[in-house]
Coordinates of C-alpha atoms and ligand atoms in Angstrom, one line a residue:
M22 CA 5.2 -2.2 -15.7
T23 CA 8.7 -3.1 -14.7
T24 CA 10.7 -6.0 -16.7
P25 CA 12.1 -8.9 -15.3
T26 CA 15.5 -7.6 -15.4
S27 CA 15.0 -4.4 -13.6
R28 CA 13.1 -6.0 -11.0
W29 CA 15.8 -8.4 -10.3
R30 CA 18.2 -5.1 -10.1
A31 CA 15.5 -3.2 -8.0
L32 CA 15.3 -6.5 -5.8
A33 CA 19.3 -6.1 -5.9
A34 CA 19.2 -2.5 -5.0
L35 CA 16.7 -3.2 -2.0
L36 CA 18.9 -5.9 -0.4
R37 CA 22.1 -3.7 -1.0
P38 CA 22.0 -2.0 2.2
D39 CA 22.2 -5.1 4.1
A40 CA 24.7 -6.7 1.6
R41 CA 27.7 -7.6 4.0
R42 CA 25.0 -9.2 6.6
W43 CA 23.5 -11.3 4.0
A44 CA 27.1 -12.4 3.0
C45 CA 27.9 -13.6 6.1
L46 CA 24.6 -15.3 6.3
G47 CA 25.7 -17.3 2.9
V48 CA 28.8 -18.3 4.5
L49 CA 27.4 -19.6 7.5
V50 CA 25.0 -21.5 5.4
G51 CA 28.0 -23.0 3.6
V52 CA 29.8 -23.7 6.8
S53 CA 26.4 -25.5 8.0
S54 CA 25.9 -27.6 4.8
A55 CA 29.5 -28.7 4.8
L56 CA 29.3 -30.2 8.3
S57 CA 25.9 -32.2 7.4
L58 CA 27.7 -33.5 4.7
A59 CA 31.1 -34.3 7.0
G60 CA 28.7 -36.1 9.6
P61 CA 28.5 -39.4 7.5
L62 CA 32.2 -39.2 6.2
V63 CA 33.2 -40.0 9.8
V64 CA 30.6 -42.7 10.3
R65 CA 31.9 -44.0 7.0
R66 CA 35.4 -44.3 8.6
I67 CA 34.2 -45.7 11.8
V68 CA 32.6 -48.8 10.0
D69 CA 35.6 -49.0 7.5
I70 CA 38.1 -49.1 10.8
A71 CA 35.8 -51.7 12.2
T72 CA 35.4 -53.8 9.1
E73 CA 39.3 -53.7 8.8
G74 CA 40.0 -54.5 12.5
G75 CA 43.5 -54.4 13.8
D76 CA 45.0 -53.4 17.2
D77 CA 44.5 -49.7 17.6
A78 CA 40.8 -49.8 16.1
A79 CA 39.1 -49.5 19.0
S80 CA 41.0 -46.3 20.0
R81 CA 40.9 -45.0 16.4
I82 CA 36.8 -45.8 16.5
T83 CA 36.7 -43.6 19.9
R84 CA 38.7 -40.5 18.6
A85 CA 36.4 -40.5 15.3
A86 CA 33.6 -41.2 17.4
L87 CA 34.7 -38.0 19.4
L88 CA 34.8 -36.1 16.2
F89 CA 31.3 -37.2 15.0
L90 CA 30.0 -35.4 18.5
A91 CA 31.8 -32.1 17.9
I92 CA 30.7 -32.1 14.7
A93 CA 27.2 -32.7 15.7
V94 CA 27.0 -30.1 18.1
V95 CA 28.7 -27.5 15.9
T96 CA 26.1 -28.1 13.3
Q97 CA 23.3 -27.6 15.8
L98 CA 24.9 -24.6 17.0
I99 CA 25.7 -23.1 13.3
M100 CA 22.1 -24.0 12.2
V101 CA 20.6 -21.9 15.2
S102 CA 22.9 -19.3 14.2
V103 CA 21.7 -19.2 10.7
A104 CA 17.8 -19.4 11.5
W105 CA 18.5 -16.6 14.1
F106 CA 20.4 -14.3 11.9
A107 CA 18.5 -15.2 8.8
T108 CA 15.5 -13.5 10.9
V109 CA 17.1 -10.7 12.2
T110 CA 18.6 -9.9 8.9
A111 CA 15.1 -10.6 6.9
W112 CA 13.3 -8.2 9.2
R113 CA 16.1 -5.3 8.7
T114 CA 16.0 -5.6 5.1
T115 CA 12.0 -5.9 4.7
N116 CA 11.8 -3.0 7.7
T117 CA 13.9 -1.0 5.4
I118 CA 11.5 -2.3 2.3
R119 CA 8.6 -1.5 3.7
L120 CA 9.6 2.2 5.0
T121 CA 10.7 2.5 1.6
M122 CA 7.0 1.5 0.2
A123 CA 5.2 3.7 2.9
R124 CA 7.2 6.6 2.3
H125 CA 6.9 6.2 -1.6
V126 CA 3.1 5.4 -1.6
L127 CA 2.6 8.7 0.5
G128 CA 4.4 10.4 -1.8
L129 CA 2.3 9.4 -4.9
D130 CA -0.5 11.9 -6.2
H131 CA -4.1 12.1 -6.1
E132 CA -4.7 10.3 -9.4
F133 CA -2.5 7.0 -7.7
H134 CA -4.5 6.9 -4.6
R135 CA -7.9 7.6 -6.7
T136 CA -7.1 4.1 -8.6
H137 CA -6.0 2.2 -5.5
T138 CA -7.9 1.3 -2.6
P139 CA -6.2 1.7 0.6
G140 CA -7.1 -1.7 1.7
E141 CA -5.4 -2.8 -1.5
L142 CA -2.1 -0.6 -0.3
I143 CA -2.1 -1.9 3.2
Q144 CA -2.0 -5.3 1.5
R145 CA 1.2 -4.3 -0.2
V146 CA 3.4 -2.3 2.4
D147 CA 2.3 -4.7 4.6
G148 CA 1.1 -7.9 3.4
D149 CA 3.4 -8.5 0.6
V150 CA 6.1 -6.9 2.6
T151 CA 5.8 -9.7 5.1
S152 CA 5.5 -12.3 2.1
V153 CA 9.1 -10.9 1.1
S154 CA 10.2 -11.3 4.5
D155 CA 9.3 -14.8 4.8
F156 CA 11.0 -15.8 1.4
L157 CA 14.2 -13.9 2.5
G158 CA 14.4 -14.9 6.3
R159 CA 13.4 -18.4 6.2
V160 CA 13.4 -19.8 2.4
V161 CA 16.6 -18.5 0.5
P162 CA 18.6 -20.0 3.4
K163 CA 16.8 -23.2 3.4
L164 CA 17.1 -23.4 -0.2
T165 CA 20.7 -22.2 -0.4
G166 CA 21.6 -24.8 2.2
A167 CA 19.6 -27.7 0.1
A168 CA 21.6 -26.6 -3.0
A169 CA 24.8 -26.4 -1.2
V170 CA 24.2 -30.0 0.2
V171 CA 23.3 -31.2 -3.1
V172 CA 26.3 -30.0 -5.0
G173 CA 28.6 -31.2 -2.1
M174 CA 27.4 -34.7 -2.2
V175 CA 27.7 -35.1 -5.7
G176 CA 31.0 -33.7 -5.4
V177 CA 32.0 -36.1 -2.4
L178 CA 30.9 -39.1 -4.3
A179 CA 32.9 -38.3 -6.9
V180 CA 35.9 -38.1 -5.3
I181 CA 35.2 -41.4 -3.8
D182 CA 34.0 -43.2 -7.0
W183 CA 32.8 -41.7 -10.2
R184 CA 30.0 -44.1 -10.4
L185 CA 28.4 -43.1 -7.2
A186 CA 28.2 -39.7 -8.2
V187 CA 26.5 -40.3 -11.6
G188 CA 24.1 -42.1 -9.6
A189 CA 23.5 -39.5 -7.2
A190 CA 23.2 -36.9 -9.6
W191 CA 20.7 -38.8 -11.6
Y192 CA 18.7 -39.8 -8.4
V193 CA 18.6 -35.8 -7.7
A194 CA 17.4 -35.0 -10.8
A195 CA 14.8 -37.5 -11.1
A196 CA 13.5 -37.0 -7.6
G197 CA 13.3 -32.8 -8.7
A198 CA 11.5 -33.6 -11.9
V199 CA 9.2 -35.3 -9.6
V200 CA 8.6 -31.9 -7.1
V201 CA 8.6 -29.8 -9.6
R202 CA 6.1 -31.6 -11.8
G203 CA 3.7 -31.7 -8.5
R204 CA 4.4 -28.1 -8.0
H205 CA 3.2 -27.0 -11.1
R206 CA -0.5 -28.1 -9.9
A207 CA -0.1 -27.4 -6.1
V208 CA 0.6 -23.9 -7.0
G209 CA -2.1 -23.3 -9.4
E210 CA -4.5 -24.5 -6.7
S211 CA -2.7 -22.2 -4.5
S212 CA -3.4 -19.2 -6.6
D213 CA -7.0 -20.2 -7.2
E214 CA -7.5 -20.3 -3.4
M215 CA -5.8 -16.7 -2.8
G216 CA -8.1 -15.5 -5.5
A217 CA -11.5 -17.3 -3.8
Y218 CA -10.2 -15.5 -0.5
A219 CA -9.6 -12.7 -1.9
A220 CA -13.2 -11.7 -3.3
L221 CA -14.6 -13.4 0.3
Y222 CA -12.7 -10.7 2.6
G223 CA -13.6 -7.8 -0.6
G224 CA -17.0 -8.7 -0.2
I225 CA -17.3 -9.2 3.5
E226 CA -15.6 -5.3 3.3
E227 CA -17.9 -3.8 0.8
R228 CA -21.3 -5.0 2.8
L229 CA -19.9 -3.9 5.9
T230 CA -19.2 -0.7 4.6
A231 CA -22.4 -0.9 2.9
S232 CA -24.4 -2.3 6.0
E233 CA -26.5 0.3 6.6
D234 CA -27.4 1.1 3.3
L235 CA -28.0 -2.9 3.1
R236 CA -30.1 -2.9 6.1
A237 CA -32.2 0.0 4.9
N238 CA -33.0 -1.7 1.6
G239 CA -33.8 -4.9 3.6
A240 CA -31.2 -7.3 1.5
G241 CA -29.6 -8.4 4.7
R242 CA -30.7 -12.1 3.4
H243 CA -29.3 -11.5 0.1
A244 CA -25.9 -10.3 1.0
M245 CA -26.1 -13.2 3.8
W246 CA -26.5 -15.4 0.7
R247 CA -23.4 -14.4 -1.3
F248 CA -21.6 -14.5 1.9
I249 CA -22.2 -18.1 2.5
D250 CA -21.7 -18.8 -1.4
E251 CA -18.2 -17.2 -1.5
S252 CA -17.2 -19.3 1.8
G253 CA -18.2 -22.1 0.0
R254 CA -15.8 -21.5 -3.0
A255 CA -12.9 -20.2 -0.7
M256 CA -13.2 -23.3 1.3
R257 CA -13.6 -26.1 -1.8
S258 CA -10.4 -24.3 -3.2
A259 CA -8.6 -24.8 0.0
V260 CA -9.2 -28.5 0.1
R261 CA -8.3 -28.5 -3.4
R262 CA -5.0 -26.8 -2.8
E263 CA -4.8 -29.3 0.7
S264 CA -4.9 -32.6 -1.2
A265 CA -2.7 -31.3 -4.5
F266 CA 0.2 -30.2 -1.4
L267 CA -0.2 -33.7 0.1
R268 CA -0.4 -35.7 -3.4
L269 CA 3.0 -33.7 -3.6
W270 CA 4.2 -35.0 0.0
W271 CA 3.5 -38.4 -0.7
A272 CA 5.3 -38.3 -3.9
V273 CA 8.5 -37.0 -1.9
Q274 CA 7.8 -40.0 0.5
A275 CA 7.9 -42.3 -2.5
S276 CA 11.0 -41.0 -4.2
L277 CA 12.9 -40.9 -1.0
S278 CA 12.0 -44.7 -0.4
V279 CA 12.8 -45.4 -3.7
G280 CA 16.2 -44.1 -3.2
S281 CA 17.0 -45.6 0.0
V282 CA 16.4 -49.3 -1.4
A283 CA 18.2 -48.2 -4.6
A284 CA 21.3 -46.6 -2.2
L285 CA 21.1 -50.0 -0.4
V286 CA 20.7 -52.4 -3.3
A287 CA 23.8 -50.4 -5.2
G288 CA 25.8 -50.6 -2.3
T289 CA 25.1 -54.0 -1.6
A290 CA 26.2 -55.0 -5.4
L291 CA 29.3 -52.9 -5.2
V292 CA 30.6 -53.9 -1.9
S293 CA 30.3 -57.9 -3.1
A294 CA 32.1 -56.9 -6.7
G295 CA 34.8 -55.3 -4.1
S296 CA 34.3 -51.5 -5.4
I297 CA 33.5 -50.2 -2.4
T298 CA 34.3 -50.5 1.1
V299 CA 31.2 -51.2 3.6
G300 CA 31.4 -47.6 5.0
T301 CA 31.0 -46.4 1.7
A302 CA 27.8 -48.1 1.3
F303 CA 26.7 -46.7 4.2
L304 CA 27.8 -43.3 3.6
L305 CA 25.2 -43.6 0.0
F306 CA 22.5 -44.9 2.6
Q307 CA 22.8 -42.3 4.6
Y308 CA 23.4 -39.7 2.0
V309 CA 20.0 -40.3 0.6
L310 CA 18.5 -39.9 4.1
L311 CA 20.2 -36.5 4.5
L312 CA 18.2 -35.4 1.1
E313 CA 14.9 -35.9 2.7
R314 CA 14.8 -32.2 4.6
P315 CA 16.1 -30.4 1.9
L316 CA 13.3 -32.0 -0.6
E317 CA 10.6 -31.6 2.1
D318 CA 11.9 -27.9 2.5
V319 CA 11.3 -27.5 -1.1
V320 CA 7.6 -29.1 -0.7
H321 CA 6.9 -27.0 2.2
E322 CA 8.2 -23.5 0.9
L323 CA 6.5 -23.6 -2.5
E324 CA 3.6 -21.4 -1.3
T325 CA 5.9 -19.4 0.6
I326 CA 7.8 -19.6 -3.1
Q327 CA 5.0 -18.8 -5.0
K328 CA 3.4 -15.9 -2.8
A329 CA 6.8 -14.3 -2.1
N330 CA 7.4 -14.2 -5.8
G331 CA 4.2 -12.3 -6.7
A332 CA 4.2 -10.1 -3.5
M333 CA 8.0 -9.1 -4.7
V334 CA 6.6 -8.4 -8.4
R335 CA 4.2 -6.1 -7.1
V336 CA 6.4 -4.5 -4.7
I337 CA 8.9 -3.7 -6.6
D338 CA 6.4 -2.6 -9.4
L339 CA 4.6 -0.4 -6.8
L340 CA 8.0 1.2 -6.0
A341 CA 8.4 1.9 -10.0
V342 CA 5.4 4.3 -9.8
E343 CA 6.1 7.5 -10.6
P344 CA 4.5 10.8 -9.4
A345 CA 2.9 12.8 -11.5
V346 CA 3.1 15.6 -9.1
V347 CA 7.1 16.3 -8.6
D348 CA 8.5 18.5 -5.8
E349 CA 11.3 20.1 -7.9
G350 CA 10.1 23.7 -7.5
T351 CA 12.6 26.6 -5.6
T352 CA 11.0 29.6 -6.1
L353 CA 9.1 31.0 -3.0
P354 CA 6.2 33.7 -3.9
A355 CA 6.5 37.0 -2.2
A356 CA 5.2 36.9 1.0
G357 CA 1.1 38.1 1.9
P358 CA -1.8 37.3 0.5
L359 CA -1.3 35.3 -2.7
S360 CA -2.8 36.2 -5.8
V361 CA -4.3 33.2 -8.0
A362 CA -3.6 33.4 -11.8
F363 CA -5.5 30.6 -14.0
D364 CA -3.9 31.1 -17.3
H365 CA -6.2 28.9 -20.2
L366 CA -5.9 26.3 -17.6
S367 CA -7.7 23.0 -18.7
F368 CA -7.4 19.4 -17.0
D369 CA -9.1 15.9 -17.3
Y370 CA -8.5 13.0 -15.4
G371 CA -6.9 10.9 -18.0
D372 CA -10.1 9.7 -19.2
G373 CA -10.1 12.0 -22.4
E374 CA -13.2 13.9 -20.6
S375 CA -12.2 17.1 -20.3
V376 CA -13.3 19.0 -16.8
L377 CA -11.7 21.9 -16.9
D378 CA -11.4 23.5 -20.4
D379 CA -9.8 26.8 -20.9
V380 CA -9.9 28.2 -17.9
H381 CA -8.8 31.8 -17.9
L382 CA -9.3 34.7 -15.1
T383 CA -7.0 36.0 -12.0
L384 CA -7.8 36.8 -8.7
A385 CA -6.2 39.5 -7.1
A386 CA -4.4 39.2 -3.5
G387 CA -6.4 39.8 -1.0
R388 CA -9.6 39.1 -2.7
S389 CA -12.2 36.4 -2.5
M390 CA -14.4 34.8 -5.2
G391 CA -17.5 32.6 -5.3
I392 CA -17.9 30.0 -7.3
V393 CA -20.9 28.6 -8.5
G394 CA -21.8 25.6 -11.4
R395 CA -23.9 23.0 -11.2
T396 CA -22.7 19.5 -10.0
G397 CA -19.8 18.0 -11.6
S398 CA -19.4 21.0 -13.3
G399 CA -15.5 20.9 -12.3
K400 CA -15.4 23.1 -9.2
T401 CA -14.0 20.6 -6.7
T402 CA -11.4 19.7 -9.7
L403 CA -10.5 23.2 -9.8
S404 CA -9.5 23.5 -5.9
R405 CA -7.1 20.4 -6.7
L406 CA -5.3 22.4 -9.1
V407 CA -5.1 25.1 -6.6
L408 CA -3.4 22.7 -4.1
R409 CA -1.4 21.0 -6.6
L410 CA -3.0 17.4 -5.7
V411 CA -3.4 17.2 -9.2
E412 CA -1.3 18.8 -12.7
A413 CA -3.1 21.1 -15.0
T414 CA -3.0 19.3 -18.5
G415 CA -2.8 22.0 -20.1
G416 CA -2.1 26.0 -19.4
Q417 CA -0.8 27.3 -16.2
L418 CA -1.6 27.9 -12.7
R419 CA 0.3 31.3 -11.3
L420 CA 0.7 32.1 -7.2
N421 CA 1.5 35.6 -7.0
G422 CA 3.1 35.0 -10.3
V423 CA 4.9 32.1 -9.7
P424 CA 3.6 29.2 -12.0
I425 CA 2.6 26.6 -9.0
A426 CA 5.0 23.7 -10.2
E427 CA 7.8 25.8 -9.2
I428 CA 7.0 26.1 -5.8
P429 CA 8.9 24.1 -3.3
M430 CA 5.3 21.5 -1.7
A431 CA 5.9 22.3 1.7
E432 CA 5.8 26.2 1.3
L433 CA 2.7 25.2 -1.1
R434 CA 1.0 23.4 1.8
R435 CA 2.3 26.1 4.4
R436 CA 0.7 28.9 2.5
V437 CA -2.4 27.2 0.5
A438 CA -5.2 25.4 2.6
M439 CA -8.5 23.8 1.9
I440 CA -11.5 23.0 3.5
P441 CA -12.7 20.0 1.6
Q442 CA -16.1 19.6 0.9
E443 CA -16.2 16.0 2.8
V444 CA -14.3 16.9 6.0
E445 CA -12.2 13.4 7.3
L446 CA -12.4 13.6 11.0
F447 CA -9.9 11.0 12.8
S448 CA -10.1 8.8 16.1
G449 CA -8.6 10.8 18.6
T450 CA -9.1 14.1 20.9
L451 CA -10.7 17.3 19.7
R452 CA -7.1 18.4 19.5
D453 CA -5.7 15.7 17.6
N454 CA -8.5 16.6 15.1
V455 CA -7.7 20.3 14.6
T456 CA -3.8 19.9 15.0
L457 CA -4.0 16.7 12.6
F458 CA -1.6 14.9 15.5
D459 CA 1.0 17.8 15.6
P460 CA 2.1 18.4 18.9
R461 CA 4.0 21.8 18.4
P462 CA 0.5 24.3 18.6
T463 CA 0.0 24.7 22.1
D464 CA -3.8 24.4 23.6
A465 CA -4.3 28.0 23.8
A466 CA -3.8 28.6 20.1
V467 CA -6.1 25.1 19.2
E468 CA -8.9 27.0 21.7
R469 CA -8.2 30.1 20.1
A470 CA -8.4 28.7 16.5
L471 CA -12.0 26.6 17.8
E472 CA -13.4 29.6 18.6
Q473 CA -12.6 31.8 15.7
A474 CA -14.1 29.0 13.6
G475 CA -17.2 29.2 15.6
L476 CA -16.9 26.0 18.3
G477 CA -16.7 28.1 20.9
A478 CA -18.9 25.5 22.3
L479 CA -17.0 22.7 22.0
V480 CA -13.8 24.2 23.5
A481 CA -16.3 24.2 26.6
G482 CA -16.5 20.3 26.8
G483 CA -12.3 20.5 26.8
I484 CA -10.2 19.9 23.9
H485 CA -8.4 16.5 25.1
R486 CA -11.7 14.6 25.1
E487 CA -11.8 11.8 22.8
L488 CA -14.3 12.3 19.5
G489 CA -16.0 8.9 18.3
A490 CA -14.1 7.2 15.7
G491 CA -15.0 8.9 12.6
G492 CA -15.6 12.0 14.6
A493 CA -18.8 10.6 15.5
G494 CA -21.0 13.2 17.1
L495 CA -20.2 15.6 14.7
S496 CA -22.8 16.9 11.8
A497 CA -21.5 17.8 8.2
G498 CA -21.6 21.6 9.5
E499 CA -19.5 21.2 12.7
A500 CA -17.2 19.2 10.6
Q501 CA -16.7 22.0 7.9
L502 CA -16.5 24.1 11.3
L503 CA -13.7 22.1 12.8
A504 CA -12.0 22.1 9.5
L505 CA -11.9 25.8 9.5
A506 CA -10.3 25.6 12.6
R507 CA -7.2 23.7 11.1
V508 CA -7.1 26.3 8.9
W509 CA -7.4 29.2 11.3
L510 CA -4.6 27.3 13.2
R511 CA -2.4 26.8 10.2
D512 CA -3.2 30.7 9.3
P513 CA -2.3 30.2 5.2
D514 CA -2.6 33.1 2.6
L515 CA -4.8 31.3 0.2
V516 CA -7.6 29.5 1.7
V517 CA -9.9 27.1 -0.4
L518 CA -13.3 26.4 0.9
D519 CA -15.4 23.7 -0.9
E520 CA -18.7 24.0 1.1
A521 CA -20.2 20.7 2.1
T522 CA -23.2 19.8 0.0
A523 CA -25.0 18.2 3.0
R524 CA -27.8 20.1 4.3
V525 CA -27.1 22.1 7.6
D526 CA -29.5 23.4 10.0
P527 CA -29.8 27.7 10.2
E528 CA -28.1 28.2 13.2
T529 CA -25.0 26.1 11.9
E530 CA -25.4 28.0 8.6
A531 CA -24.9 31.5 10.2
R532 CA -22.0 30.2 12.3
L533 CA -20.6 28.9 9.2
D534 CA -21.1 31.9 7.4
A535 CA -19.8 34.2 10.1
A536 CA -16.8 32.2 10.5
V537 CA -16.0 32.0 6.6
T538 CA -16.6 35.8 6.4
A539 CA -13.4 36.1 9.2
L540 CA -11.3 33.6 7.6
M541 CA -11.8 35.9 4.3
E542 CA -10.0 38.9 6.3
G543 CA -6.3 39.5 5.1
R544 CA -6.2 36.1 2.5
T545 CA -7.0 35.5 -0.9
T546 CA -10.1 33.2 -0.4
L547 CA -11.7 30.8 -3.3
V548 CA -15.2 29.8 -1.8
I549 CA -16.9 27.2 -3.7
A550 CA -20.5 28.1 -2.8
H551 CA -23.6 25.5 -2.7
R552 CA -25.4 28.2 -0.6
L553 CA -25.9 31.7 -1.7
S554 CA -25.8 33.3 2.0
T555 CA -22.1 32.2 1.6
L556 CA -21.9 34.5 -1.6
R557 CA -23.0 37.4 0.3
H558 CA -19.5 38.4 1.7
V559 CA -17.3 37.3 -1.6
D560 CA -15.8 40.1 -4.2
E561 CA -16.1 38.2 -7.4
I562 CA -18.5 35.8 -8.7
L563 CA -17.3 32.6 -11.1
V564 CA -20.0 30.8 -12.5
L565 CA -18.8 27.3 -14.0
D566 CA -20.5 25.5 -16.7
H567 CA -19.5 22.1 -17.8
G568 CA -15.9 23.1 -16.8
R569 CA -15.9 26.3 -18.2
V570 CA -15.8 29.8 -17.4
L571 CA -19.8 30.5 -17.8
E572 CA -19.4 34.2 -16.0
H573 CA -17.0 36.0 -14.4
G574 CA -16.9 39.3 -12.5
D575 CA -17.4 41.5 -9.5
R576 CA -20.1 40.5 -7.3
D577 CA -22.1 43.4 -7.2
E578 CA -22.3 44.5 -10.5
L579 CA -23.3 41.2 -11.5
A580 CA -26.1 41.0 -9.2
A581 CA -27.0 44.6 -10.4
D582 CA -26.9 43.3 -14.2
E583 CA -30.9 42.0 -14.6
T584 CA -29.1 40.1 -17.8
S585 CA -26.4 37.8 -15.4
R586 CA -26.5 34.6 -14.1
F587 CA -25.9 35.5 -10.8
H588 CA -28.9 37.8 -10.8
H589 CA -31.2 35.0 -11.6
L590 CA -30.0 32.8 -8.7
L591 CA -30.1 35.8 -6.5
E592 CA -33.6 36.3 -7.4
I593 CA -35.0 32.5 -6.7
A594 CA -32.9 33.1 -3.4
L595 CA -34.8 36.3 -2.1
E596 CA -38.0 35.1 -4.3
P597 CA -38.6 31.7 -4.1
H598 CA -42.1 31.9 -5.0
R599 CA -40.6 33.5 -8.7
A600 CA -38.6 30.4 -9.1
D601 CA -40.7 29.6 -12.0
D602 CA -40.1 32.5 -13.5
V603 CA -36.2 31.2 -14.0
V604 CA -35.0 29.0 -16.2
D605 CA -34.1 25.5 -14.6
D606 CA -30.8 25.5 -15.5
D607 CA -30.5 28.4 -12.5
L608 CA -31.7 26.5 -10.2
E609 CA -29.1 23.7 -10.8
L610 CA -26.7 26.6 -10.6
L611 CA -26.5 26.1 -7.0
S612 CA -26.5 22.3 -6.6
Ligands
ATP6 P1 -20.0 18.8 -6.7 O1 -20.9 19.9 -6.5 O2 -21.0 17.9 -6.9 O3 -19.0 19.1 -5.9 P2 -17.9 19.7 -8.6 O4 -18.5 20.9 -9.5 O5 -17.3 19.7 -7.5 O6 -19.2 18.8 -8.3 P3 -16.0 17.9 -9.3 O7 -15.6 17.3 -8.8 O8 -15.1 18.7 -10.0 O9 -17.4 18.7 -9.9 O10 -15.8 17.2 -10.8 C1 -16.1 17.5 -12.1 C2 -15.9 16.2 -13.1 O11 -15.0 15.7 -13.3 C3 -17.4 15.7 -12.7 O12 -17.7 14.7 -14.1 C4 -16.6 14.4 -12.1 O13 -17.1 13.0 -12.3 C5 -15.4 14.3 -12.5 N1 -14.2 13.7 -11.5 C6 -14.4 14.4 -10.4 N2 -13.5 13.7 -9.7 C7 -12.7 12.8 -10.7 C8 -11.9 11.8 -9.9 N3 -11.2 11.9 -9.2 N4 -11.0 10.9 -10.9 C9 -12.0 11.1 -12.4 N5 -13.5 11.7 -12.7 C10 -13.4 12.7 -11.7
MG7 MG1 -17.4 19.3 -5.6

């Protein structure tokens, strides 16, 4: 969490690249405020000349009127440029912020993304930054303008007559107090409403995602009722917010009426007493009217201010999050297949529960190791450590002798590839899904990778054909084959395959088997296996249990050793009817 001071500093840092533009904008706003105060001064002069009379009164009035006209035209021009300039500058700044945020979020590690939903991040990078943009581009110029008008007005009146200045200052303070008090309530209702809408949209998203489950369980009706309930709550809070703002608006109008009457009464009294001229009384009245816009602006923009305030805090807090995995390495491991050394490796996901505990073994370069263990034993976690998606909490992992933290991330990504348990597919063509939108590989290379992965049949349909949204039309097995093609294309030195748990048909299984075996050639391979057939071709076996190494050794030796866990597993696979004889635990090892 950041402190308010550090937040202001961070905000200033975000504005700094466009500091000159913001300064120009400040000057423009100042000029436009000064001009809006000058108009009534000219009118005052006209009225005074008219009441004084005299020979040249008519020509003096004409000149003053022309001046008034010129001021009005220039004011309008400047107001338009302020609006234009403010919007452009605000967008420049917010685009920079958005880019910074997107880069920052993409650079954050697995742990961060596990605890922040994609929706939340989109809201941060898009919604919150837009609120900040609105605030900077619209509200800041308006409020600075309003403040300049108030200060300038009191200043002008002070020059004319100190009593008028005191009266005006007092009036502005009173009107301000009314707005601030009303604001408190309106803002409270406003954030209630935001909460109600967040719950509503969150609920909709959740139920749409789970629509299949809901339908299958006949829960559609209940889901619908909850939706109606949440909509009702959102609507009621919207009404409450709207009425709070309406009351505030009335309060502002009432203050203005009171102010106008007070200005007229005071003006008349002072003119009768001979203290001020009729023109000055008129000026006072006009200045009260001039306050209408700033006060209304404050009321109208309260919501934007409130939203932007929260948004700014969230934006800055997010930018302050440091990635746990830092890319500061400079050592390149020797070329060729990578050896993997797990050196007393331990890991927990930050909840204190040990997921991997003192894993200590080495896999020589070019060899392959099958990893088995019941569900939750830490297999996928081990693969995340090898890809440095997470950082070990104890011990060390070395690739070709180089501690993984000392390898530059780009080098690590180039040389280590992963085929995840659940393959993500993107809406796009088959080619896009293999290259992950990299335009560089040639079509021929992509086709070859697909063929090597055993997806030759898909190539026949053309690699530029669109896959459905989320890769619709591919089975879990085929999706893994596609992920295999991605790896073929990149040609890494170390491959981690986390086999899909979903059942695949025997034919796909055979294809996967062949493709994985071919992939092992000339690389180091870690295969997290859920099927024994995959383990037929590996050199070594690691049996994990509750994050600890239960067994590790040469595959053939373990297979021959009748007392080994792996031997039991093979027995079950070869003679399923003997499953009764083996311990239940063994059955679970291949989860
Ligand atoms: P499976 O065979 O089901 O794929 P696995 O051996 O791959 O299981 P892991 O995914 O490594 O198991 O999980 C090991 C333990 O760590 C489990 O207890 C799991 O609940 C926990 N775990 C996994 N991922 C996370 C995460 N992102 N955050 C917190 N805990 C996690
Ligand atoms: Mg897993």
